[in-house]
Short mmCIF file of C-alpha atoms and ligand atoms in Angstrom, two decimals:
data_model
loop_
_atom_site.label_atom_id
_atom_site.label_comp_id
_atom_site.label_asym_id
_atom_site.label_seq_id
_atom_site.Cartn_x
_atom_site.Cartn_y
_atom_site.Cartn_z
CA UNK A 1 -25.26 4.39 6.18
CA UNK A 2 -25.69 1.23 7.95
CA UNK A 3 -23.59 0.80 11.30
CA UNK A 4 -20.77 -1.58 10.97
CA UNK A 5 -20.84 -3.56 14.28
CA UNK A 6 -17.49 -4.88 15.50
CA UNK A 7 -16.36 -7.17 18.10
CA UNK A 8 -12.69 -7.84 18.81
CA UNK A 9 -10.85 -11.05 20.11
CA UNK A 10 -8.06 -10.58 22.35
CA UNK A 11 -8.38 -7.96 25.60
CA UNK A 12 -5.08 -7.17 25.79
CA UNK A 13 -3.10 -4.26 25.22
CA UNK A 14 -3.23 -3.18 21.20
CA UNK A 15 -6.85 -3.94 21.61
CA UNK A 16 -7.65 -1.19 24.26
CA UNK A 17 -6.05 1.01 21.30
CA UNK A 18 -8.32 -0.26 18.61
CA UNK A 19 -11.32 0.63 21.13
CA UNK A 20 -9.96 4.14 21.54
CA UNK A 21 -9.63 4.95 18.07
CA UNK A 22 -12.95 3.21 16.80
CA UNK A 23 -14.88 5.73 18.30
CA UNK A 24 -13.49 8.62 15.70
CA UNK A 25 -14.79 6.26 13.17
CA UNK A 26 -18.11 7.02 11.28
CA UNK A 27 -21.15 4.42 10.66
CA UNK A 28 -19.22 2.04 13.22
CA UNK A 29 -20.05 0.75 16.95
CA UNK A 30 -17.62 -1.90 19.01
CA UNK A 31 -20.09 -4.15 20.61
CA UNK A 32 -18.31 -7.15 21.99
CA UNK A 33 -14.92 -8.50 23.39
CA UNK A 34 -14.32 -11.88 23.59
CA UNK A 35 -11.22 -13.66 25.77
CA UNK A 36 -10.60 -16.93 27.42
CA UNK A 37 -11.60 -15.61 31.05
CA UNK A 38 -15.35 -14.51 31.10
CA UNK A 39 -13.88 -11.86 34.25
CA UNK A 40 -11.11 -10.64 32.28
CA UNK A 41 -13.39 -9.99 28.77
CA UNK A 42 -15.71 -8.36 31.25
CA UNK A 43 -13.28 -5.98 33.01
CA UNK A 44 -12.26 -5.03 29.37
CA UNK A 45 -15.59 -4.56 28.04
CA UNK A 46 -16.76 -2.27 31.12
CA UNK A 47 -13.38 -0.26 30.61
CA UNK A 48 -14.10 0.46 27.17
CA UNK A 49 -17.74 1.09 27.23
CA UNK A 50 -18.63 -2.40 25.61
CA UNK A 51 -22.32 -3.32 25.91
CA UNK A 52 -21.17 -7.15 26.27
CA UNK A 53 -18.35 -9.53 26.30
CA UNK A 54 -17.98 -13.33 25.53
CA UNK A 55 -15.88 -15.62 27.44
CA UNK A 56 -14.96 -17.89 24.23
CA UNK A 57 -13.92 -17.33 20.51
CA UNK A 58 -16.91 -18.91 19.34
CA UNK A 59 -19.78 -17.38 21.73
CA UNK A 60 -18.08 -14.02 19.46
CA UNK A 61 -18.69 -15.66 16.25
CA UNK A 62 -22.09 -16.82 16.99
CA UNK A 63 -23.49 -13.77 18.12
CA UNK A 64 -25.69 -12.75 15.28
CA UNK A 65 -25.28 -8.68 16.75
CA UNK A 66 -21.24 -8.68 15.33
CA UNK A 67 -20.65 -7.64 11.78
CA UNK A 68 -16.79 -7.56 11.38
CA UNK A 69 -14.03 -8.71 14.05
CA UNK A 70 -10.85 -6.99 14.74
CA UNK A 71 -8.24 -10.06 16.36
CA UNK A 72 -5.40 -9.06 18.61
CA UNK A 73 -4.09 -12.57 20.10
CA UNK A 74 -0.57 -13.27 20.35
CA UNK A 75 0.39 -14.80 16.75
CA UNK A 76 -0.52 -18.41 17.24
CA UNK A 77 -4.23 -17.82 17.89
CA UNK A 78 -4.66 -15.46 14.52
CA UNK A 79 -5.04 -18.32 12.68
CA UNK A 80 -7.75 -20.37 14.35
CA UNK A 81 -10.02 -17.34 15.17
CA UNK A 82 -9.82 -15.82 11.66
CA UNK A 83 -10.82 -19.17 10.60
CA UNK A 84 -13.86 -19.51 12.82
CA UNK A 85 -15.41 -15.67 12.57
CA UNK A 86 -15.00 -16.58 8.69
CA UNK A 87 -16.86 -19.74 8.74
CA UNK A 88 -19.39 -17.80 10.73
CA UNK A 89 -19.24 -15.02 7.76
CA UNK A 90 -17.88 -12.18 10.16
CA UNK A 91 -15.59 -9.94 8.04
CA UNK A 92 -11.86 -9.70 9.73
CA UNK A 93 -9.51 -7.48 10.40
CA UNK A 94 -6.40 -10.00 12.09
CA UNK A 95 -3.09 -7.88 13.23
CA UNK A 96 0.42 -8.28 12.14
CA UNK A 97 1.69 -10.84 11.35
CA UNK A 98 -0.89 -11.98 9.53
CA UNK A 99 -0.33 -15.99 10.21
CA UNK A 100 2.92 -17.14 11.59
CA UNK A 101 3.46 -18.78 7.94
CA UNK A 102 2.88 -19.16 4.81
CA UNK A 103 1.18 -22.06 5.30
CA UNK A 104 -1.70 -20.62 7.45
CA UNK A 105 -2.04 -17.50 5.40
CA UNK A 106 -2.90 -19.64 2.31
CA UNK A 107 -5.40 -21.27 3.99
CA UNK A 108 -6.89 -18.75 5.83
CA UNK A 109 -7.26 -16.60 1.91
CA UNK A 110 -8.75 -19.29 0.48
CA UNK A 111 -11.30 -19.85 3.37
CA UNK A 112 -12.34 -16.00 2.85
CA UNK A 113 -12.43 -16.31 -0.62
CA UNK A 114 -14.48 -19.52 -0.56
CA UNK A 115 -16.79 -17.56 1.90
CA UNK A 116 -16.94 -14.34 0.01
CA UNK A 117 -16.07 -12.59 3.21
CA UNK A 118 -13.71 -9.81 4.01
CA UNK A 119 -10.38 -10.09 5.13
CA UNK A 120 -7.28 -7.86 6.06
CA UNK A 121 -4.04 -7.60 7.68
CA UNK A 122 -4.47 -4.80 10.47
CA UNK A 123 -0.55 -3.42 9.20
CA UNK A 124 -2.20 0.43 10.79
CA UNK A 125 1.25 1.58 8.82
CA UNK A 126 -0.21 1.37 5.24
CA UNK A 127 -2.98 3.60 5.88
CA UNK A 128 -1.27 6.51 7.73
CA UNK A 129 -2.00 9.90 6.26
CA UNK A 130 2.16 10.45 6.01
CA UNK A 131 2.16 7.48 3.50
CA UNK A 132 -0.72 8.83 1.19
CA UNK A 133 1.70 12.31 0.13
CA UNK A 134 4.43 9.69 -0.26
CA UNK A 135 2.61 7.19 -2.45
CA UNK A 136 2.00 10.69 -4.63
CA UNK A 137 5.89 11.69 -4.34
CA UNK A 138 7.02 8.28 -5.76
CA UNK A 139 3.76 8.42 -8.23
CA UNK A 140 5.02 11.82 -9.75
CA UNK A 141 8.75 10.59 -9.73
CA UNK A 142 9.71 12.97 -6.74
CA UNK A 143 13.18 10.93 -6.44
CA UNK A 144 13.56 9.54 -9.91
CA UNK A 145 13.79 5.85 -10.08
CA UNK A 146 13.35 3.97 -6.74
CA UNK A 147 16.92 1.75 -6.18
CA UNK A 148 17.32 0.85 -2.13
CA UNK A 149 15.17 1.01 0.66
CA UNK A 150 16.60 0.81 4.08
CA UNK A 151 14.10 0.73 7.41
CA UNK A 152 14.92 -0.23 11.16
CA UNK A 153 12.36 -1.35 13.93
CA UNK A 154 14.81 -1.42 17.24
CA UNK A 155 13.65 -0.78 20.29
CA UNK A 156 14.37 -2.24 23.76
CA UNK A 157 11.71 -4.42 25.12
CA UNK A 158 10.95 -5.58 28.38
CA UNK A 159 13.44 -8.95 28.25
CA UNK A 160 11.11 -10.77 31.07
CA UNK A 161 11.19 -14.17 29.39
CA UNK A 162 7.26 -14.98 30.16
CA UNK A 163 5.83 -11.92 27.51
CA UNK A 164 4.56 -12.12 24.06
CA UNK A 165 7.32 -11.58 22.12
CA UNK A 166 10.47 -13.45 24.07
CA UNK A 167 7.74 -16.79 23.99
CA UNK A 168 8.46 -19.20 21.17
CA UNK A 169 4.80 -20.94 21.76
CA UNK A 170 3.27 -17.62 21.15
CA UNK A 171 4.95 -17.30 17.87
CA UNK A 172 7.68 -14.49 19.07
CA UNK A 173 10.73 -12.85 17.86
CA UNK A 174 11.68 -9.36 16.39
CA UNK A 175 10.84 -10.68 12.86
CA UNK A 176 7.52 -11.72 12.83
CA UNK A 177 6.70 -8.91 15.37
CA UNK A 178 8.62 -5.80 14.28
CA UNK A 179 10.51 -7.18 10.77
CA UNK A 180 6.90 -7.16 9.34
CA UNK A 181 6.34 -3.36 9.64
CA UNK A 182 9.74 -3.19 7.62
CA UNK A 183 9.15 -6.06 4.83
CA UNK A 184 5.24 -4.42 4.40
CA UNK A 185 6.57 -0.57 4.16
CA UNK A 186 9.57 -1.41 1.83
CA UNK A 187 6.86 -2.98 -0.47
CA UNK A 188 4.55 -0.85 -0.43
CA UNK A 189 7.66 1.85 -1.64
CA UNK A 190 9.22 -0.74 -4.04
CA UNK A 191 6.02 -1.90 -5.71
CA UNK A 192 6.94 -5.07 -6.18
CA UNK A 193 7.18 -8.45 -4.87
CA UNK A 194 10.45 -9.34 -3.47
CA UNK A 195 12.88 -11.39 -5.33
CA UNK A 196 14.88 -13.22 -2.84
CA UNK A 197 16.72 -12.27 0.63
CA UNK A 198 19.01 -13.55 3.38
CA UNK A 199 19.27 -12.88 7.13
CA UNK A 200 21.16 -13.57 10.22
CA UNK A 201 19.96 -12.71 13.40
CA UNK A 202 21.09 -13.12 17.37
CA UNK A 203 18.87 -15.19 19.47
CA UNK A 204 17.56 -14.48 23.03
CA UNK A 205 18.16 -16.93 26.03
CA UNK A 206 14.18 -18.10 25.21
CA UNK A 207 14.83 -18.98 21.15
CA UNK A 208 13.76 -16.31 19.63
CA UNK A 209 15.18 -13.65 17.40
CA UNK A 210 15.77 -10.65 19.24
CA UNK A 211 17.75 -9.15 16.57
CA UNK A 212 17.72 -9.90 13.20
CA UNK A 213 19.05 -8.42 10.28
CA UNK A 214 18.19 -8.67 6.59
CA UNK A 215 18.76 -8.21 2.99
CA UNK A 216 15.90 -8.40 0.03
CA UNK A 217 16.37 -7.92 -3.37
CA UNK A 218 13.47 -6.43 -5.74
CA UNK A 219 12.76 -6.55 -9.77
CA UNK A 220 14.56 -3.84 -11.04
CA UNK A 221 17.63 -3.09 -9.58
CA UNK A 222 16.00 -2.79 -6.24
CA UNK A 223 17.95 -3.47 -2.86
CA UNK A 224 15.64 -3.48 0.82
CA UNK A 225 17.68 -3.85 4.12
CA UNK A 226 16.10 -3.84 7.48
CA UNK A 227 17.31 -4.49 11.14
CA UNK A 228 14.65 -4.78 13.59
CA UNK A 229 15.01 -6.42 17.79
CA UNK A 230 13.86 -6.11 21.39
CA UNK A 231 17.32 -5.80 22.44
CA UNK A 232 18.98 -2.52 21.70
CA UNK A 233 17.54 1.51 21.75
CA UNK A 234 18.44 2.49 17.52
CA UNK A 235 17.06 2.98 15.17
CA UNK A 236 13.15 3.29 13.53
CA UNK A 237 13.85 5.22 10.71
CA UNK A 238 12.94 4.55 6.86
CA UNK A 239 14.71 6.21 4.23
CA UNK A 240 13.58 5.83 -0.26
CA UNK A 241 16.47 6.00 -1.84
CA UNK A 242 16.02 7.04 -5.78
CA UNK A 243 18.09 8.41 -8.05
CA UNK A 244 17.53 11.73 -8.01
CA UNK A 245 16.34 12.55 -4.35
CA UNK A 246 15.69 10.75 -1.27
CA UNK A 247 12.43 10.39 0.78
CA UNK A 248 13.10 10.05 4.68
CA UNK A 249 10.49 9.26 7.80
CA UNK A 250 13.53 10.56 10.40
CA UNK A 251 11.41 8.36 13.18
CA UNK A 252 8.93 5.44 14.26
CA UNK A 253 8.50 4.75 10.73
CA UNK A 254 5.67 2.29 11.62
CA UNK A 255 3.81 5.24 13.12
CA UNK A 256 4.98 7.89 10.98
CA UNK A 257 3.25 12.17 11.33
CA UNK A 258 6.34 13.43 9.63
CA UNK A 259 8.40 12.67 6.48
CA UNK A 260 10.60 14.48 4.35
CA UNK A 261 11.38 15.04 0.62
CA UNK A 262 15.46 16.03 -0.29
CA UNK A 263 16.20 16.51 -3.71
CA UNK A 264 18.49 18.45 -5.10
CA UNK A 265 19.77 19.68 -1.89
CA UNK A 266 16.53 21.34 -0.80
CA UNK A 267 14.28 19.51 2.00
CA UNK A 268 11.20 20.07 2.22
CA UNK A 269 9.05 18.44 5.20
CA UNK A 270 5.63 17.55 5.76
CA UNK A 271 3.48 16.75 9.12
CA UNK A 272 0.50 14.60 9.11
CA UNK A 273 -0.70 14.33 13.02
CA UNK A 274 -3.65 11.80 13.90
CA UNK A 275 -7.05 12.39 14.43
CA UNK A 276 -6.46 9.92 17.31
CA UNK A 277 -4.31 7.13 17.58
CA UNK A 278 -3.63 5.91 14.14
CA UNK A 279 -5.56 3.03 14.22
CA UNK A 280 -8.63 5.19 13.06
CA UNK A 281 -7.31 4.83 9.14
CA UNK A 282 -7.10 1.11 8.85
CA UNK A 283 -10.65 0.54 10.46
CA UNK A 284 -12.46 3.42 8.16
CA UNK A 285 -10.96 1.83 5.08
CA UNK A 286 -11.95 -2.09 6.11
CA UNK A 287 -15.05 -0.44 6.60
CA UNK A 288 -15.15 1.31 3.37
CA UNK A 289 -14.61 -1.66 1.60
CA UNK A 290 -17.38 -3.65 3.77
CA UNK A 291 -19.66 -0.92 2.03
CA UNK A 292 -18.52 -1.28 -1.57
CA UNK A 293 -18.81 -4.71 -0.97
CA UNK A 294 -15.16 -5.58 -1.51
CA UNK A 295 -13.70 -8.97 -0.20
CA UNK A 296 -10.20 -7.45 0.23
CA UNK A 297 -8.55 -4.05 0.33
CA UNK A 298 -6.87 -2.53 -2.55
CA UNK A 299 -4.07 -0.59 -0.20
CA UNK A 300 -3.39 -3.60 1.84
CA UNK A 301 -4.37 -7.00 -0.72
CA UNK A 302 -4.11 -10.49 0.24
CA UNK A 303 -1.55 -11.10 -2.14
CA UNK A 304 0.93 -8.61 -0.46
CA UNK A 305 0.30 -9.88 2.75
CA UNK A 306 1.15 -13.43 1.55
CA UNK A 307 4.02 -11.79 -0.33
CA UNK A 308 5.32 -10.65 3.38
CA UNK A 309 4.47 -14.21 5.12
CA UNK A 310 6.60 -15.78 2.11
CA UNK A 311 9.80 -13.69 2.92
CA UNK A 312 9.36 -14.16 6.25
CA UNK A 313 9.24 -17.98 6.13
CA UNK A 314 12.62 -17.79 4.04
CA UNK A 315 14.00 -16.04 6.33
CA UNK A 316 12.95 -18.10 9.34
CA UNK A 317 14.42 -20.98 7.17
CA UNK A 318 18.38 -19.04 7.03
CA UNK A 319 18.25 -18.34 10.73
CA UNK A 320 16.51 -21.99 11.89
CA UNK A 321 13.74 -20.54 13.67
CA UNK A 322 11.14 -22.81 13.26
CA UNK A 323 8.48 -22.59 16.34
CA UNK A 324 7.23 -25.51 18.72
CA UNK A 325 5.18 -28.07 16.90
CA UNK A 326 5.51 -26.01 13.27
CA UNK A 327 6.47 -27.37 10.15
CA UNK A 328 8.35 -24.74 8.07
N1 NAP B 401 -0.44 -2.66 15.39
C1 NAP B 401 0.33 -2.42 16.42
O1 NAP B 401 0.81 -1.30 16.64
C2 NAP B 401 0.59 -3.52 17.39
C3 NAP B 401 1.24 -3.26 18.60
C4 NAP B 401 1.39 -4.30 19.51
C5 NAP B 401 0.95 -5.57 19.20
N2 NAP B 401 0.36 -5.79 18.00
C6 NAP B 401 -0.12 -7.14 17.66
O2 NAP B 401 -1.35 -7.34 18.37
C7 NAP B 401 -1.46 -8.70 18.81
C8 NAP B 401 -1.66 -8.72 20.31
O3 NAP B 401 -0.56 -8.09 20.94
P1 NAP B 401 -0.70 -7.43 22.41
O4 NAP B 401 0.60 -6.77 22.67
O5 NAP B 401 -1.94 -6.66 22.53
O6 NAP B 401 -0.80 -8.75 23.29
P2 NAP B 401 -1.36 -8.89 24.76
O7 NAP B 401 -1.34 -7.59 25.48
O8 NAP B 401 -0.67 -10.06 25.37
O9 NAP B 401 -2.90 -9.25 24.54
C9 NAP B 401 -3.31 -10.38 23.86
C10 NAP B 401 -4.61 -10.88 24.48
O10 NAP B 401 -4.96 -12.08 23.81
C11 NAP B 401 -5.56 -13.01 24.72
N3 NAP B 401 -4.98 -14.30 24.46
C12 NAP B 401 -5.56 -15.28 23.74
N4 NAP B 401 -4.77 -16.36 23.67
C13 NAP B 401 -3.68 -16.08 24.37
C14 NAP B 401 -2.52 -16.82 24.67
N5 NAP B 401 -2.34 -18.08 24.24
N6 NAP B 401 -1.57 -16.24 25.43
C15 NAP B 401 -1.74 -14.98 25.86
N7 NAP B 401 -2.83 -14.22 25.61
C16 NAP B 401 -3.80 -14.79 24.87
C17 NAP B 401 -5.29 -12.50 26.12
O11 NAP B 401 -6.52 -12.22 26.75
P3 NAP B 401 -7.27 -13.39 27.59
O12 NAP B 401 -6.20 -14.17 28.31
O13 NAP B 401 -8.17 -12.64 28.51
O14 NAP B 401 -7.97 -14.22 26.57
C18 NAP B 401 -4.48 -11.22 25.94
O15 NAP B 401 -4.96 -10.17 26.74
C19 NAP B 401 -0.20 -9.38 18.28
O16 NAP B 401 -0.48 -9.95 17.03
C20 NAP B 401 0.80 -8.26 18.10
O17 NAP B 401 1.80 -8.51 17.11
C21 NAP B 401 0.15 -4.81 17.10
#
């Protein structure tokens, strides 16, 4: 089995979890880090155990020793570097969200698909070994037909204006940062595209949505509502409602060991721990798919991933969140 070499983009936080869980991985080694601050890439790279860093984007994608690329920016630079390591035919794994919009995520699709390269949104959630037993509940019609899906991401943030999430250059808000876990996980349980929605949300002091609340409607008879926001301790549950039972993950949906089946009045409840920190599924399937030779992944495709930027963008549009310098 040939040894999938990755780099990743981004020293920050998430990535120091991607370099933890790589190493439970088989047939993979993290070689490289690149950032904007040669000291900074370093420090990261020395912390991890990486045999070299780049200061710069590009020195990553022209280093011939790099094989895939895992990018964990803040949302404005997903685009740009997912564009480069693809011209430079480095399959990529780019985190949630995806693109900021629509517009990007089209473009950055066809680049891949013009380049015949592999490409994937890093949403860890899909891949979790609590979602496999429910794909197979809904499969074997556990809860009868699927009719509403309800999920909530809210959890309160650090509000210092200057960080990732509160910053309107760097693409923030509770939507395109936590809303994303919901939209992906409600279609991945409706299997299906959604329809239409609307939203309202409640803005912090910097422009962004720091709550936001929504409503989707699926083919079928299908209803999704989500709440998501930086500002308020509730609720991260996800409940499938069907017509004859109900499938519930009680907490932290988005990084769910536990769910339970109720049907009929009888519960029954299942625990699926890590083998380390979650991210360990999502980087053994991209590289599963690097070995079949696959230019996108069949639990995570392009098309849903645009399907999730698309709802998003409408969404943006009923609240007026449109970020500096975008057109929407
Ligand atoms: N899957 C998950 O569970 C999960 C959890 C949290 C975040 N995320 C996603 O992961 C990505 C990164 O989030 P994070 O929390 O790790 O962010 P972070 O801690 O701020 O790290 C991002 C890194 O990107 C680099 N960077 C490049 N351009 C930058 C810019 N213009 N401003 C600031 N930093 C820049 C910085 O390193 P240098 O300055 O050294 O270049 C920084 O260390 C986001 O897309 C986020 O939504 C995913």
């Amino acid at each position: 089995m040939k040894t999938i070499r990755w780099g990743i983009i981004g020293p920050g936080s998430i990535a120091r979890k991607f370099a933890q869980d790589i190493r439970v991985v088989p047939g993979c080694s993290l070689e490289s880090v690149a950032g904007r601050d040669a000291r900074r890439a370093g420090a990261f790279a020395n912390a991890n155990g990486l045999p070299r860093h780049h200061a710069s984007v590009r020195e990553l994608a022209e280093d011939a020793g790099i094989d895939a690329v895992y990018i964990a920016t803040p949302h404005t630079g997903h685009f740009e570097s997912a564009k480069l390591m693809v011209a430079q035919g480095k399959a990529v794994l780019v985190e949630k969200p995806f693109t900021v919009n629509s517009r990007e995520a089209v473009e950055l699709i066809q680049a891949a698909t013009d380049a015949g390269v592999f490409l994937m949104e890093a949403l860890w959630t899909r891949f979790l070994p609590v979602y496999e037993d429910i794909q197979q509940w809904l499969a074997d019609g556990a809860i009868g037909r699927v009719r509403m899906v309800s999920a909530a991401f809210c959890v309160r943030g650090n509000q210092d204006a200057s960080l990732r999430w509160l910053n309107p250059a760097l693409a923030g808000g509770a939507l395109l940062d936590l809303g994303v876990y919901c939209l992906a996980m409600q279609r991945f349980a409706v299997g299906a595209a959604p329809l239409s929605s609307c939203a309202t949300a409640v803005f912090a002091p910097s422009g962004v949505d720091e709550l936001l609340s929504a409503s989707v409607s699926y083919p079928g008879g299908v209803l999704g509502q989500f709440s998501c926001g930086f500002a308020a301790h509730g609720d991260t549950s996800m409940t499938i409602a069907g017509e004859s039972g109900t499938i519930r993950v009680p907490v932290s949906f988005f990084a769910a060991r536990t769910a339970s089946l109720v049907v009929g009045g009888e519960s029954r409840t299942i625990e699926r721990p890590f083998l380390a920190g979650g991210f360990e599924y999502q980087i053994a399937e991209a590289c599963r798919c690097l070995r079949a030779g696959l230019l996108e992944s069949p639990r995570m495709p392009l098309a849903e991933t645009l399907e999730t930027m698309n709802a998003m963008d409408s969404m943006r549009r009923a609240i007026g969140l449109v970020y500096p310098g975008e057109v929407l």
